Coordinates of C-alpha atoms and ligand atoms in Angstrom, one line a residue:
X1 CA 20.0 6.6 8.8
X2 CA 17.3 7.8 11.4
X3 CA 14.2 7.0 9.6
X4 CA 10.4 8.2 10.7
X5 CA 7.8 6.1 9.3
X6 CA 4.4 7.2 9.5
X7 CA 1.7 4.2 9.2
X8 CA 4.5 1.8 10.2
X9 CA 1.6 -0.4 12.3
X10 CA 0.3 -1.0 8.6
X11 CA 0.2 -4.0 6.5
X12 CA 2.7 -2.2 4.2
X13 CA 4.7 -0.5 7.1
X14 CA 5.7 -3.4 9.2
X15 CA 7.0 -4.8 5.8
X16 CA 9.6 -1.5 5.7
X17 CA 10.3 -1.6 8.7
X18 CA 11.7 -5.2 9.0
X19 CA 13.7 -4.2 6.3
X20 CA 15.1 -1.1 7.2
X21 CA 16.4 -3.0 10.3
X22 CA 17.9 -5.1 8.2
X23 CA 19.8 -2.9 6.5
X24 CA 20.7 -1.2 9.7
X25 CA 18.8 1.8 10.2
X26 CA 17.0 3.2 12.7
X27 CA 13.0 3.1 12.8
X28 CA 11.0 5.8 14.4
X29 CA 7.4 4.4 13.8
X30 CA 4.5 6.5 14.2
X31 CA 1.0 5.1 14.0
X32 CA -2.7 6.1 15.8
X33 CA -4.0 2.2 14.9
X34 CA -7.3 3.7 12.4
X35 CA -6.6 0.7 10.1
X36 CA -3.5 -1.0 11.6
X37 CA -2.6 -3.4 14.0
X38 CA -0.7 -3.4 17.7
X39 CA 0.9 -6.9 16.8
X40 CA 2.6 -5.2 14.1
X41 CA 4.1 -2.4 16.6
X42 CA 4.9 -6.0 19.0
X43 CA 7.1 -7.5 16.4
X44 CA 9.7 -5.1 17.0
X45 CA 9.1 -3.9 19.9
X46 CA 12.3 -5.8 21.3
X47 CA 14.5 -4.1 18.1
X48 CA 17.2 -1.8 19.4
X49 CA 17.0 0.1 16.5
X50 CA 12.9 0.4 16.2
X51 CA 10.8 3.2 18.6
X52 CA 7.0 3.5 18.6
X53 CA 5.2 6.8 19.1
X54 CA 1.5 6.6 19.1
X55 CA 0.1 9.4 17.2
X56 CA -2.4 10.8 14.8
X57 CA -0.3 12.1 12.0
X58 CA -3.2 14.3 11.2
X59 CA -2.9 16.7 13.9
X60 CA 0.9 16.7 14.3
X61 CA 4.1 14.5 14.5
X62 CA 6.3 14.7 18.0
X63 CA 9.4 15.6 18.3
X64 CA 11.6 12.2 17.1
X65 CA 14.5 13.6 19.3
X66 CA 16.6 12.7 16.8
X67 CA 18.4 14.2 13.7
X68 CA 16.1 12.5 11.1
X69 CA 17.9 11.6 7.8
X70 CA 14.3 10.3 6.2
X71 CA 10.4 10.7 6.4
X72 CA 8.4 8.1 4.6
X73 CA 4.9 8.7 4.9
X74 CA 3.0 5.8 4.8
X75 CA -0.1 6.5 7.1
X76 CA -3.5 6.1 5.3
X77 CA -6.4 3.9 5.1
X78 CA -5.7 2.2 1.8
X79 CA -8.5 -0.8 1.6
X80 CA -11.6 0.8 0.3
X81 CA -14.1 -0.4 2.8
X82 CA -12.0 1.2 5.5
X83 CA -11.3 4.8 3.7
X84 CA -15.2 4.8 3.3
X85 CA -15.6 4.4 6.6
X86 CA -13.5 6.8 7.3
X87 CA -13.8 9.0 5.0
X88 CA -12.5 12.4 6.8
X89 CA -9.7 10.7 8.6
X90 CA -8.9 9.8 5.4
X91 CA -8.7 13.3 4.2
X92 CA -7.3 14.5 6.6
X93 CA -4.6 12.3 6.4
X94 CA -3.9 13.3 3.0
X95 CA -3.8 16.8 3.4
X96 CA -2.4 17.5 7.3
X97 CA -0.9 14.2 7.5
X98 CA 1.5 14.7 4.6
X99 CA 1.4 18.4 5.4
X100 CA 2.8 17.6 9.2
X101 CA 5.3 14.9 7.4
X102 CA 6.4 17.7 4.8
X103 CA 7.4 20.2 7.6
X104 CA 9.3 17.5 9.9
X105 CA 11.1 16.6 7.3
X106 CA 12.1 20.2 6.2
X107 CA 13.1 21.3 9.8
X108 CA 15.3 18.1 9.7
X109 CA 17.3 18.4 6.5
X110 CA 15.2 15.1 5.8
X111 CA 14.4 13.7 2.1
X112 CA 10.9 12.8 2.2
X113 CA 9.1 10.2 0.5
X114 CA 5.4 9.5 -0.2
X115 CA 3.3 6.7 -0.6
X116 CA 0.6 7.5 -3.6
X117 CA -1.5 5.2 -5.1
X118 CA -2.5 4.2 -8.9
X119 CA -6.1 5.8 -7.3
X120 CA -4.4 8.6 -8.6
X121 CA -5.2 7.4 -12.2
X122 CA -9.4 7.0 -10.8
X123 CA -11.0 4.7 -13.4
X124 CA -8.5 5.0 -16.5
X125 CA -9.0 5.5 -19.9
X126 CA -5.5 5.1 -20.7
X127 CA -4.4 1.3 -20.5
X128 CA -1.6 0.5 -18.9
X129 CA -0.9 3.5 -16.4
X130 CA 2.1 5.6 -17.1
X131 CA 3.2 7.9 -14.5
X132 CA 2.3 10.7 -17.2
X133 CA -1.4 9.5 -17.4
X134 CA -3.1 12.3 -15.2
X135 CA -6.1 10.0 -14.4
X136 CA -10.0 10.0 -14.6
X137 CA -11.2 10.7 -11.3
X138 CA -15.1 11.2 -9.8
X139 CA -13.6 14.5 -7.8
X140 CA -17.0 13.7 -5.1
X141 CA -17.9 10.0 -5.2
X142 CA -17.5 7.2 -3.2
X143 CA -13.7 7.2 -3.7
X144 CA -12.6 10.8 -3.7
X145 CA -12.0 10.7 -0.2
X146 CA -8.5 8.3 -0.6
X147 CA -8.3 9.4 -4.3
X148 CA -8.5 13.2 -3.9
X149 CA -6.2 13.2 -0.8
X150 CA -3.0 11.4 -2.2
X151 CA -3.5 13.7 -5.5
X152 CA -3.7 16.7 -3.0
X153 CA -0.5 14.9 -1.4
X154 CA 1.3 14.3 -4.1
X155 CA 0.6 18.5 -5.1
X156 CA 1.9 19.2 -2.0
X157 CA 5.0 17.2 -2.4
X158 CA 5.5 18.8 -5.1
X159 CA 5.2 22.4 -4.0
X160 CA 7.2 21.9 -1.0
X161 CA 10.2 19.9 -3.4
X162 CA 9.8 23.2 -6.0
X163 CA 9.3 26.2 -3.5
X164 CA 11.2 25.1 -0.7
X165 CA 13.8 23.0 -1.9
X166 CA 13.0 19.6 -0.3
X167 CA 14.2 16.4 -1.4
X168 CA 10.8 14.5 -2.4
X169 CA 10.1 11.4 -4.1
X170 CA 6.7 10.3 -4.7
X171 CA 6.0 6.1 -5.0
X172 CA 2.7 5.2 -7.1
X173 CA 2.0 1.8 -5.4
X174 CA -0.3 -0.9 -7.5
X175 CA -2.3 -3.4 -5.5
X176 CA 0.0 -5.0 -3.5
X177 CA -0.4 -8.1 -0.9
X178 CA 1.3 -10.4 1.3
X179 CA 1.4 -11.7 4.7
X180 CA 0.2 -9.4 7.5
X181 CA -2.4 -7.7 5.5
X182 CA -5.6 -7.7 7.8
X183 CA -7.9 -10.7 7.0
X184 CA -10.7 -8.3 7.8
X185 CA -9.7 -5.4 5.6
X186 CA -11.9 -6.0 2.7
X187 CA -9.5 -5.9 -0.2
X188 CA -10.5 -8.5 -2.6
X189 CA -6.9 -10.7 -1.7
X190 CA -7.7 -11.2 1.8
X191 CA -11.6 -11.6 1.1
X192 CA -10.5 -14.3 -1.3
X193 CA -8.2 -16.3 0.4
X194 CA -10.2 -16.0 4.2
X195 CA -13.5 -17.1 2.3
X196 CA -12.0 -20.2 1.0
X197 CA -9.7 -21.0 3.9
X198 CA -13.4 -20.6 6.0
X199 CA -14.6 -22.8 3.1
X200 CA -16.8 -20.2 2.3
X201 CA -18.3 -19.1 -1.5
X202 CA -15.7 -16.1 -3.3
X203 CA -17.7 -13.2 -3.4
X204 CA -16.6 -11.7 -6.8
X205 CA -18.0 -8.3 -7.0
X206 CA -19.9 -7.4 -10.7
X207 CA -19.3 -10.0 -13.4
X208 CA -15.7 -9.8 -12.3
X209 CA -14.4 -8.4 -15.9
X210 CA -12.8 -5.7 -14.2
X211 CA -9.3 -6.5 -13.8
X212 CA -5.8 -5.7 -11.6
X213 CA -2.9 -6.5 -11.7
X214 CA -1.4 -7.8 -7.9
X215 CA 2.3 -6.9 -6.5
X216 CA 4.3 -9.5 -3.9
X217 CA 4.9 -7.4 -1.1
X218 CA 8.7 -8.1 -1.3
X219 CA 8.7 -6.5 -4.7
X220 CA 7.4 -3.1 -3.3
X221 CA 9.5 -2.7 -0.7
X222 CA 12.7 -3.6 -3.1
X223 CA 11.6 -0.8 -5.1
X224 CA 10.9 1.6 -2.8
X225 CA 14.6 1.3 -0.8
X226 CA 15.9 1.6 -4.7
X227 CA 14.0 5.1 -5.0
X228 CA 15.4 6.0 -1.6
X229 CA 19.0 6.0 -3.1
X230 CA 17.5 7.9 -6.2
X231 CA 17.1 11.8 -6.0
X232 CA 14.3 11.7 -8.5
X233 CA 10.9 14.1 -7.5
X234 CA 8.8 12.8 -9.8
X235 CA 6.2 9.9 -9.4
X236 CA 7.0 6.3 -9.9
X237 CA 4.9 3.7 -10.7
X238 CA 5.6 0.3 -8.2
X239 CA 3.6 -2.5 -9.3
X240 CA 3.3 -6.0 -11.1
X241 CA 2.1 -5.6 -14.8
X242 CA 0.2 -9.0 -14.8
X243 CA -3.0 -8.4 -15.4
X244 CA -6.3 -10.6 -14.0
X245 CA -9.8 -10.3 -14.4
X246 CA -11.2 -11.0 -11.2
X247 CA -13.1 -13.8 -11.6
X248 CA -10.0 -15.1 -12.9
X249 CA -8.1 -14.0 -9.8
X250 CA -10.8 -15.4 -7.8
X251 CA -10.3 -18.4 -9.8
X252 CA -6.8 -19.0 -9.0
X253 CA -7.4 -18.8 -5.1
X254 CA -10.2 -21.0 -5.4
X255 CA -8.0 -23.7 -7.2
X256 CA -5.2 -22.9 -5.0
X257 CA -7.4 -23.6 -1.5
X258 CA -10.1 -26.3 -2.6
X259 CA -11.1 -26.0 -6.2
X260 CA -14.8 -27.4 -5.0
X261 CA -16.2 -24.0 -3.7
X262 CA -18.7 -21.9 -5.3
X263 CA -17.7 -18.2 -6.8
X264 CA -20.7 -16.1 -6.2
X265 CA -21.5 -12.6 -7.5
X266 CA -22.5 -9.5 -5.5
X267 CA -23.3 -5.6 -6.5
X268 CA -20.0 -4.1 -8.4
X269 CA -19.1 -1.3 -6.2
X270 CA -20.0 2.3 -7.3
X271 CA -16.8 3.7 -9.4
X272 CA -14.9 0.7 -9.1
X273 CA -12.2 0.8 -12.1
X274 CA -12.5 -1.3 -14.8
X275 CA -8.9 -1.9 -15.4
X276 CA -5.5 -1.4 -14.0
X277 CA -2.1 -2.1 -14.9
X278 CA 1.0 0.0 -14.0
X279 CA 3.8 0.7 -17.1
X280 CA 6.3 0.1 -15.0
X281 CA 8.9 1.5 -17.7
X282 CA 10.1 4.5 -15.6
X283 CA 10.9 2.0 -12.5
X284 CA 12.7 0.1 -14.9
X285 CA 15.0 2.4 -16.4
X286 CA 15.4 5.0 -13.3
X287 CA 15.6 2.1 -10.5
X288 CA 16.6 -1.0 -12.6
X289 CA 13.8 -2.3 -10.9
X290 CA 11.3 -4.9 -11.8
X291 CA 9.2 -7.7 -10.0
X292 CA 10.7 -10.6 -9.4
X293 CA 7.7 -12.9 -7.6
X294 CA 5.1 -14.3 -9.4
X295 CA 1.4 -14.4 -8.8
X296 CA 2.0 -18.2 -8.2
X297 CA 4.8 -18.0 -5.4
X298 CA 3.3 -14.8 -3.7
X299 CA -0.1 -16.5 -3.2
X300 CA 1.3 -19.4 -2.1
X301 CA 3.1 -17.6 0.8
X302 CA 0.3 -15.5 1.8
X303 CA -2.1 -18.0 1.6
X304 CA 0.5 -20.2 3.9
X305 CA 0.7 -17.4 6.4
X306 CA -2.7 -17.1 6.7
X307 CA -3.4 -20.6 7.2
X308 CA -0.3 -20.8 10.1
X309 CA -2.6 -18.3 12.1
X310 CA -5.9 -19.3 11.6
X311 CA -7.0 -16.2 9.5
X312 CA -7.3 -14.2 12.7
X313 CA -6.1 -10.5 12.0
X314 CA -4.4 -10.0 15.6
X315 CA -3.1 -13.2 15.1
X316 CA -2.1 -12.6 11.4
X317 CA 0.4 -10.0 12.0
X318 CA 2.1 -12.0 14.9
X319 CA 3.1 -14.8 12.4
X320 CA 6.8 -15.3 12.0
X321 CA 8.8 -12.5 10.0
X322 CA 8.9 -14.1 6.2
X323 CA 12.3 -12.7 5.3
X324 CA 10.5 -12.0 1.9
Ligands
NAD1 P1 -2.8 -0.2 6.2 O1 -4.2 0.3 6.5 O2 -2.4 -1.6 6.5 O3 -1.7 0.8 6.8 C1 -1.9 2.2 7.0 C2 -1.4 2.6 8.4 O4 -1.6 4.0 8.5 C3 -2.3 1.9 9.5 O5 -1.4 1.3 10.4 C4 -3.1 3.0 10.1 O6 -3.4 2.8 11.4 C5 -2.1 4.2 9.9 N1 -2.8 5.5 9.9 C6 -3.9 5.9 9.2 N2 -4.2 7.2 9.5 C7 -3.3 7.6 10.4 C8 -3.1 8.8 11.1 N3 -3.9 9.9 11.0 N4 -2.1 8.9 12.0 C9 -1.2 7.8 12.2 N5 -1.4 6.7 11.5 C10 -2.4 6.5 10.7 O7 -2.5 0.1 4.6 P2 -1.3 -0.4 3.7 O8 -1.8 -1.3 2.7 O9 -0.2 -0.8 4.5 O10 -1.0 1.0 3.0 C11 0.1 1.8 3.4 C12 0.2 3.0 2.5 O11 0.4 2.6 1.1 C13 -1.0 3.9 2.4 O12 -0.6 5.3 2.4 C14 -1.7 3.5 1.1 O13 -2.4 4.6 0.6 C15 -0.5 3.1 0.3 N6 -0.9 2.2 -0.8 C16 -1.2 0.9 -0.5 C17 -1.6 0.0 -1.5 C18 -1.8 -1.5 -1.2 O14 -2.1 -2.2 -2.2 N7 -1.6 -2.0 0.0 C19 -1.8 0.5 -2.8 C20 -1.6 1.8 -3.0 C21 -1.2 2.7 -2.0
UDP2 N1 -13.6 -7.3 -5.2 C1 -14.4 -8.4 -5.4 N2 -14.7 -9.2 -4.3 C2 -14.3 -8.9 -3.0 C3 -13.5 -7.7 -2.8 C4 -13.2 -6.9 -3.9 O1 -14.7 -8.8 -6.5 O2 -14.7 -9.6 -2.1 C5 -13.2 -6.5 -6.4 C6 -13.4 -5.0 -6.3 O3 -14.8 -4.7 -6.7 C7 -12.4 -4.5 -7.2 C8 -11.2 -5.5 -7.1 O4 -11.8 -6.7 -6.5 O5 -12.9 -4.6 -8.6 C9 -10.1 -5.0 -6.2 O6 -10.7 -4.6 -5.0 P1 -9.8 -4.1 -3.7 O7 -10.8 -3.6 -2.7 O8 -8.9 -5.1 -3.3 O9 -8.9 -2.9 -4.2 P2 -9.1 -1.7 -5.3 O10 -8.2 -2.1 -6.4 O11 -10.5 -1.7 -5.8 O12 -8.8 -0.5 -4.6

């Protein structure tokens, strides 16, 4: 298939796209580099199959000069710290982004797919997530800017699947990690493993009760080429249902690196959830799908690939292609 891939510079993008070539396809990426990497764009810049247009989704795609058989929308800040700082981009993302996405993809003939997020589900009262949970979200604090947009994305999904025919599907993606994430992005994985790599204190944030539940990379994108192959419009939760507290999760690292260092405590975050766990019953039963990598083994690869380069993000996404 001809594939456009919006956000394919991205932690989670240059995983797809790795496997898409591997399956044989052909990758049009499209990325403007707000919270991605070059060195992701680098490690297939030498792919037959794989073209690079540099672009802010927000304000239009380019012509892919192509039939396109697929649009997978992937472009958004997703690590809090940078969707707060970039809280409009963000937004804009969200709305024009998957807007610009929607309208390629029905001048194509395309199926579309969208990369959502358990944010959907804000701070949950419901425990674990199903995909029928409609969420508990602050619709103006800190958070609304990434949580708001992918709920105003997946509407807009929607209405273009139900008034205009197109063929949608709509992936709810639960923390997920893994080599080439950026060790400066923020998220608590990479904060983790870089402090104690650097030999540095884990900074857990509150008393570190609140708890997530963490997805191997692999796993994600083995679910998400299942839901390609399934005509289904409505959202689907991707994500490992083994739950953590975070001090626990900070725990595990710690032992994991050098079980000597200190875990510290900083400010919790305003409208940080207290819990999150996806039901993953829907995958399950529609997809046949379930995680097969546990917390153990995905650690220990990304902790390994971050250790072969040093911790240093441009370096990070230039380590070798994992296969995973
Ligand atoms: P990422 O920041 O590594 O990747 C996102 C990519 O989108 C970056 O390369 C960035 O430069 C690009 N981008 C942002 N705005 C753009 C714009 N206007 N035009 C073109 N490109 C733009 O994040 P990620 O972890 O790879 O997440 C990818 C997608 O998956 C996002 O949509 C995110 O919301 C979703 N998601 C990720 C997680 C997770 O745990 N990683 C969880 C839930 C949802
Ligand atoms: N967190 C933490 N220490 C850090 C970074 C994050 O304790 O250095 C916490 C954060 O407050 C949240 C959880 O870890 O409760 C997950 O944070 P992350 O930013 O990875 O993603 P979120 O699931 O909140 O979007």
């Amino acid at each position: 298939m001809n594939i456009l891939l919006t956000g394919s510079a991205g932690f989670i993008g240059s995983h797809l796209t790795e496997r898409l070539l591997a399956e044989g396809h052909h990758v049009i990426g499209v990325d403007n580099y707000l919270s991605g990497q070059p060195a992701n764009t680098a490690l297939f810049r030498e792919h037959p199959r794989f073209r690079f247009i540099q672009a802010d989704v927000s304000l239009g795609l380019p012509d892919p000069g192509v039939r396109l058989d697929f649009v997978l929308h992937f472009a958004s800040p997703a690590s809090p710290p940078h969707y707060q700082q970039h809280p409009v981009a963000t937004l804009m993302v969200g709305a024009q982004g998957t807007q610009h996405a929607l309208d390629l993809a029905r001048a194509h003939g395309a199926a579309f797919l969208l990369a959502s997020t358990s944010e959907v589900y804000g701070d949950p009262e419901v425990h674990p997530q199903p995909e029928t949970y409609w969420g508990h979200v602050n619709p103006n604090g800190l958070r609304s800017c990434y949580d708001e947009a992918k709920r105003y994305a997946e509407a807009l999904t929607m209405a273009y699947h139900r008034h205009y025919g197109v063929d949608t599907r709509i992936v709810r993606i639960f923390n997920t990690y893994g080599p080439r994430m950026r060790a400066d992005d923020g998220r608590v994985v990479t904060n983790f493993i870089h402090q104690a790599l650097a030999g540095q204190p884990l900074t857990v944030y509150g008393d570190g009760s609140q708890t997530r539940s963490f997805q191997y990379v692999s796993d994600l994108v083995r679910g998400i080429m299942a839901l390609m192959d399934v005509p289904d419009p409505f959202p689907v939760n991707l994500g490992n249902p083994d739950e953590y507290t975070i001090l626990q999760f900070a725990e595990r690292i710690r032992d994991l690196i050098d079980p000597r260092l200190p875990i510290i405590h900083r400010p919790l975050p305003a409208d940080d959830p207290r819990q999150r766990r996806p039901d993953i019953t829907r995958a399950r039963t529609l997809l046949g799908w379930s995680p097969q990598v546990s917390l153990q083994d995905g650690l220990a690869r990304t902790v390994e690939s971050f250790r072969a380069v040093g911790g240093q993000p441009e370096r990070l996404v230039s380590a070798r292609l994992d296969g995973h």
